[in-house]
Amino acid sequence: SWSPDARAMVTDSLHSLLDSTGLSDLEYKHNRLLSHVRDVIIPSLPDGQTLVLTGHSLGGGMAHIVGALLHLPVVSFSPPGSY
């Protein structure tokens, strides 16, 4: 389980990312995506299969946030903050 400080750091990073793109809304993108992956995608996986999140640019950033919160592996290309 993640410490409160680690969760706060991930959440703060997401909100900074959304703010930088004009998508500032505490209950918008990441919570909807997180809920969908947790409640729909993961339960529908065949036994023994692991979900790997992927994304490019902003999608890579979102994949990292959701992956961190759900403890899933992530492969991203040019996510925000990598130069």
Short mmCIF file of N, CA and C in Angstrom, two decimals:
data_model
loop_
_atom_site.label_atom_id
_atom_site.label_comp_id
_atom_site.label_asym_id
_atom_site.label_seq_id
_atom_site.Cartn_x
_atom_site.Cartn_y
_atom_site.Cartn_z
N SER A 1 0.84 -1.18 0.00
CA SER A 1 0.00 0.00 0.00
C SER A 1 0.89 1.26 0.00
N TRP A 2 0.43 2.28 -0.68
CA TRP A 2 1.18 3.53 -0.79
C TRP A 2 0.98 4.38 0.45
N SER A 3 2.02 5.09 0.81
CA SER A 3 1.91 6.03 1.93
C SER A 3 1.07 7.22 1.51
N PRO A 4 0.48 7.93 2.46
CA PRO A 4 -0.29 9.14 2.11
C PRO A 4 0.55 10.16 1.34
N ASP A 5 1.83 10.27 1.69
CA ASP A 5 2.69 11.23 0.99
C ASP A 5 2.89 10.84 -0.46
N ALA A 6 3.07 9.54 -0.73
CA ALA A 6 3.26 9.08 -2.10
C ALA A 6 1.99 9.29 -2.92
N ARG A 7 0.84 8.98 -2.34
CA ARG A 7 -0.43 9.20 -3.05
C ARG A 7 -0.63 10.69 -3.36
N ALA A 8 -0.30 11.54 -2.38
CA ALA A 8 -0.45 12.98 -2.58
C ALA A 8 0.47 13.47 -3.70
N MET A 9 1.69 12.94 -3.75
CA MET A 9 2.62 13.34 -4.79
C MET A 9 2.10 12.96 -6.18
N VAL A 10 1.57 11.75 -6.32
CA VAL A 10 1.03 11.30 -7.60
C VAL A 10 -0.18 12.14 -7.98
N THR A 11 -1.07 12.37 -7.05
CA THR A 11 -2.27 13.17 -7.33
C THR A 11 -1.91 14.61 -7.67
N ASP A 12 -0.99 15.20 -6.93
CA ASP A 12 -0.56 16.57 -7.22
C ASP A 12 0.07 16.66 -8.60
N SER A 13 0.85 15.66 -8.97
CA SER A 13 1.48 15.64 -10.30
C SER A 13 0.42 15.59 -11.39
N LEU A 14 -0.60 14.77 -11.17
CA LEU A 14 -1.68 14.69 -12.16
C LEU A 14 -2.38 16.03 -12.31
N HIS A 15 -2.70 16.66 -11.20
CA HIS A 15 -3.41 17.94 -11.28
C HIS A 15 -2.55 19.01 -11.95
N SER A 16 -1.26 18.99 -11.71
CA SER A 16 -0.36 19.93 -12.39
C SER A 16 -0.35 19.65 -13.88
N LEU A 17 -0.33 18.38 -14.25
CA LEU A 17 -0.37 17.99 -15.66
C LEU A 17 -1.66 18.47 -16.31
N LEU A 18 -2.79 18.22 -15.67
CA LEU A 18 -4.07 18.65 -16.22
C LEU A 18 -4.16 20.17 -16.30
N ASP A 19 -3.68 20.87 -15.27
CA ASP A 19 -3.68 22.33 -15.29
C ASP A 19 -2.90 22.87 -16.47
N SER A 20 -1.77 22.23 -16.77
CA SER A 20 -0.93 22.72 -17.87
C SER A 20 -1.58 22.56 -19.23
N THR A 21 -2.57 21.68 -19.33
CA THR A 21 -3.25 21.48 -20.61
C THR A 21 -4.63 22.13 -20.65
N GLY A 22 -5.01 22.78 -19.55
CA GLY A 22 -6.33 23.43 -19.51
C GLY A 22 -7.44 22.48 -19.10
N LEU A 23 -7.11 21.28 -18.63
CA LEU A 23 -8.13 20.31 -18.23
C LEU A 23 -8.25 20.24 -16.71
N SER A 24 -8.22 21.37 -16.05
CA SER A 24 -8.23 21.41 -14.60
C SER A 24 -9.62 21.09 -14.05
N ASP A 25 -9.78 19.90 -13.52
CA ASP A 25 -11.02 19.49 -12.89
C ASP A 25 -10.70 18.29 -12.01
N LEU A 26 -10.89 18.42 -10.72
CA LEU A 26 -10.48 17.39 -9.76
C LEU A 26 -11.16 16.04 -9.99
N GLU A 27 -12.33 16.01 -10.57
CA GLU A 27 -13.05 14.75 -10.76
C GLU A 27 -13.20 14.38 -12.23
N TYR A 28 -12.35 14.87 -13.08
CA TYR A 28 -12.57 14.62 -14.50
C TYR A 28 -11.81 13.43 -15.03
N LYS A 29 -10.74 13.63 -15.71
CA LYS A 29 -10.08 12.57 -16.47
C LYS A 29 -9.54 11.42 -15.65
N HIS A 30 -8.69 11.68 -14.67
CA HIS A 30 -8.02 10.56 -14.04
C HIS A 30 -8.96 9.69 -13.22
N ASN A 31 -9.93 10.26 -12.54
CA ASN A 31 -10.85 9.42 -11.75
C ASN A 31 -11.75 8.59 -12.64
N ARG A 32 -12.19 9.14 -13.75
CA ARG A 32 -13.03 8.36 -14.68
C ARG A 32 -12.22 7.24 -15.30
N LEU A 33 -10.99 7.54 -15.70
CA LEU A 33 -10.13 6.53 -16.29
C LEU A 33 -9.75 5.47 -15.25
N LEU A 34 -9.39 5.91 -14.06
CA LEU A 34 -9.05 4.99 -12.98
C LEU A 34 -10.21 4.05 -12.68
N SER A 35 -11.41 4.58 -12.57
CA SER A 35 -12.60 3.76 -12.29
C SER A 35 -12.86 2.76 -13.41
N HIS A 36 -12.71 3.19 -14.65
CA HIS A 36 -12.97 2.29 -15.78
C HIS A 36 -11.97 1.14 -15.81
N VAL A 37 -10.70 1.45 -15.63
CA VAL A 37 -9.68 0.40 -15.63
C VAL A 37 -9.91 -0.55 -14.46
N ARG A 38 -10.14 0.00 -13.27
CA ARG A 38 -10.31 -0.83 -12.06
C ARG A 38 -11.59 -1.65 -12.10
N ASP A 39 -12.71 -1.06 -12.55
CA ASP A 39 -14.02 -1.71 -12.43
C ASP A 39 -14.47 -2.46 -13.67
N VAL A 40 -13.92 -2.13 -14.84
CA VAL A 40 -14.36 -2.76 -16.08
C VAL A 40 -13.26 -3.58 -16.74
N ILE A 41 -12.11 -2.97 -16.98
CA ILE A 41 -11.04 -3.63 -17.73
C ILE A 41 -10.41 -4.78 -16.94
N ILE A 42 -9.95 -4.50 -15.72
CA ILE A 42 -9.25 -5.53 -14.94
C ILE A 42 -10.14 -6.74 -14.66
N PRO A 43 -11.40 -6.56 -14.24
CA PRO A 43 -12.23 -7.75 -14.00
C PRO A 43 -12.51 -8.59 -15.25
N SER A 44 -12.39 -7.98 -16.43
CA SER A 44 -12.67 -8.73 -17.66
C SER A 44 -11.45 -9.45 -18.22
N LEU A 45 -10.29 -9.28 -17.60
CA LEU A 45 -9.09 -9.95 -18.09
C LEU A 45 -9.18 -11.46 -17.85
N PRO A 46 -8.70 -12.26 -18.81
CA PRO A 46 -8.65 -13.71 -18.57
C PRO A 46 -7.70 -14.02 -17.41
N ASP A 47 -7.94 -15.14 -16.74
CA ASP A 47 -7.08 -15.54 -15.62
C ASP A 47 -5.62 -15.58 -16.05
N GLY A 48 -4.77 -15.06 -15.20
CA GLY A 48 -3.34 -15.09 -15.45
C GLY A 48 -2.81 -13.97 -16.33
N GLN A 49 -3.70 -13.14 -16.87
CA GLN A 49 -3.28 -12.03 -17.74
C GLN A 49 -3.03 -10.77 -16.92
N THR A 50 -2.04 -10.00 -17.33
CA THR A 50 -1.71 -8.74 -16.67
C THR A 50 -1.94 -7.60 -17.65
N LEU A 51 -2.55 -6.55 -17.19
CA LEU A 51 -2.77 -5.36 -18.00
C LEU A 51 -1.53 -4.49 -17.97
N VAL A 52 -1.06 -4.06 -19.13
CA VAL A 52 0.05 -3.12 -19.24
C VAL A 52 -0.52 -1.86 -19.88
N LEU A 53 -0.45 -0.75 -19.18
CA LEU A 53 -0.96 0.52 -19.71
C LEU A 53 0.08 1.15 -20.62
N THR A 54 -0.37 1.76 -21.70
CA THR A 54 0.53 2.42 -22.63
C THR A 54 -0.02 3.79 -22.99
N GLY A 55 0.86 4.66 -23.48
CA GLY A 55 0.40 5.96 -23.92
C GLY A 55 1.54 6.79 -24.47
N HIS A 56 1.17 7.82 -25.20
CA HIS A 56 2.12 8.76 -25.77
C HIS A 56 1.72 10.17 -25.33
N SER A 57 2.70 10.97 -24.97
CA SER A 57 2.48 12.35 -24.59
C SER A 57 1.53 12.43 -23.39
N LEU A 58 0.44 13.16 -23.49
CA LEU A 58 -0.48 13.27 -22.37
C LEU A 58 -1.04 11.91 -21.98
N GLY A 59 -1.29 11.05 -22.96
CA GLY A 59 -1.77 9.70 -22.67
C GLY A 59 -0.76 8.91 -21.86
N GLY A 60 0.53 9.14 -22.12
CA GLY A 60 1.57 8.50 -21.33
C GLY A 60 1.56 8.97 -19.89
N GLY A 61 1.32 10.27 -19.71
CA GLY A 61 1.21 10.81 -18.36
C GLY A 61 0.03 10.22 -17.61
N MET A 62 -1.11 10.12 -18.29
CA MET A 62 -2.30 9.53 -17.67
C MET A 62 -2.05 8.05 -17.35
N ALA A 63 -1.38 7.34 -18.25
CA ALA A 63 -1.07 5.93 -18.00
C ALA A 63 -0.20 5.79 -16.76
N HIS A 64 0.77 6.69 -16.60
CA HIS A 64 1.64 6.63 -15.42
C HIS A 64 0.86 6.88 -14.13
N ILE A 65 -0.05 7.83 -14.14
CA ILE A 65 -0.84 8.12 -12.94
C ILE A 65 -1.72 6.93 -12.58
N VAL A 66 -2.46 6.41 -13.55
CA VAL A 66 -3.35 5.27 -13.29
C VAL A 66 -2.53 4.04 -12.91
N GLY A 67 -1.43 3.81 -13.61
CA GLY A 67 -0.57 2.67 -13.28
C GLY A 67 -0.02 2.76 -11.87
N ALA A 68 0.39 3.96 -11.46
CA ALA A 68 0.92 4.13 -10.11
C ALA A 68 -0.15 3.87 -9.06
N LEU A 69 -1.34 4.36 -9.29
CA LEU A 69 -2.40 4.19 -8.30
C LEU A 69 -2.94 2.77 -8.24
N LEU A 70 -2.87 2.03 -9.36
CA LEU A 70 -3.38 0.65 -9.39
C LEU A 70 -2.27 -0.39 -9.38
N HIS A 71 -1.02 0.06 -9.24
CA HIS A 71 0.13 -0.85 -9.21
C HIS A 71 0.20 -1.70 -10.48
N LEU A 72 0.08 -1.05 -11.64
CA LEU A 72 0.14 -1.73 -12.94
C LEU A 72 1.38 -1.28 -13.69
N PRO A 73 1.94 -2.16 -14.54
CA PRO A 73 3.09 -1.76 -15.35
C PRO A 73 2.66 -0.77 -16.44
N VAL A 74 3.58 0.11 -16.82
CA VAL A 74 3.29 1.15 -17.81
C VAL A 74 4.46 1.23 -18.80
N VAL A 75 4.12 1.40 -20.08
CA VAL A 75 5.09 1.73 -21.13
C VAL A 75 4.58 2.99 -21.79
N SER A 76 5.41 4.05 -21.76
CA SER A 76 4.96 5.31 -22.37
C SER A 76 6.06 5.89 -23.24
N PHE A 77 5.63 6.72 -24.16
CA PHE A 77 6.54 7.38 -25.10
C PHE A 77 6.35 8.88 -24.98
N SER A 78 7.42 9.57 -24.63
CA SER A 78 7.42 11.02 -24.49
C SER A 78 6.33 11.53 -23.56
N PRO A 79 6.22 10.97 -22.33
CA PRO A 79 5.23 11.52 -21.40
C PRO A 79 5.66 12.89 -20.91
N PRO A 80 4.76 13.69 -20.40
CA PRO A 80 5.14 14.99 -19.87
C PRO A 80 6.22 14.86 -18.80
N GLY A 81 7.17 15.75 -18.86
CA GLY A 81 8.25 15.76 -17.88
C GLY A 81 9.48 15.01 -18.30
N SER A 82 9.45 14.29 -19.42
CA SER A 82 10.66 13.60 -19.90
C SER A 82 11.21 14.37 -21.07
N TYR A 83 12.46 14.77 -20.95
CA TYR A 83 13.08 15.60 -21.99
C TYR A 83 14.33 14.95 -22.49
#
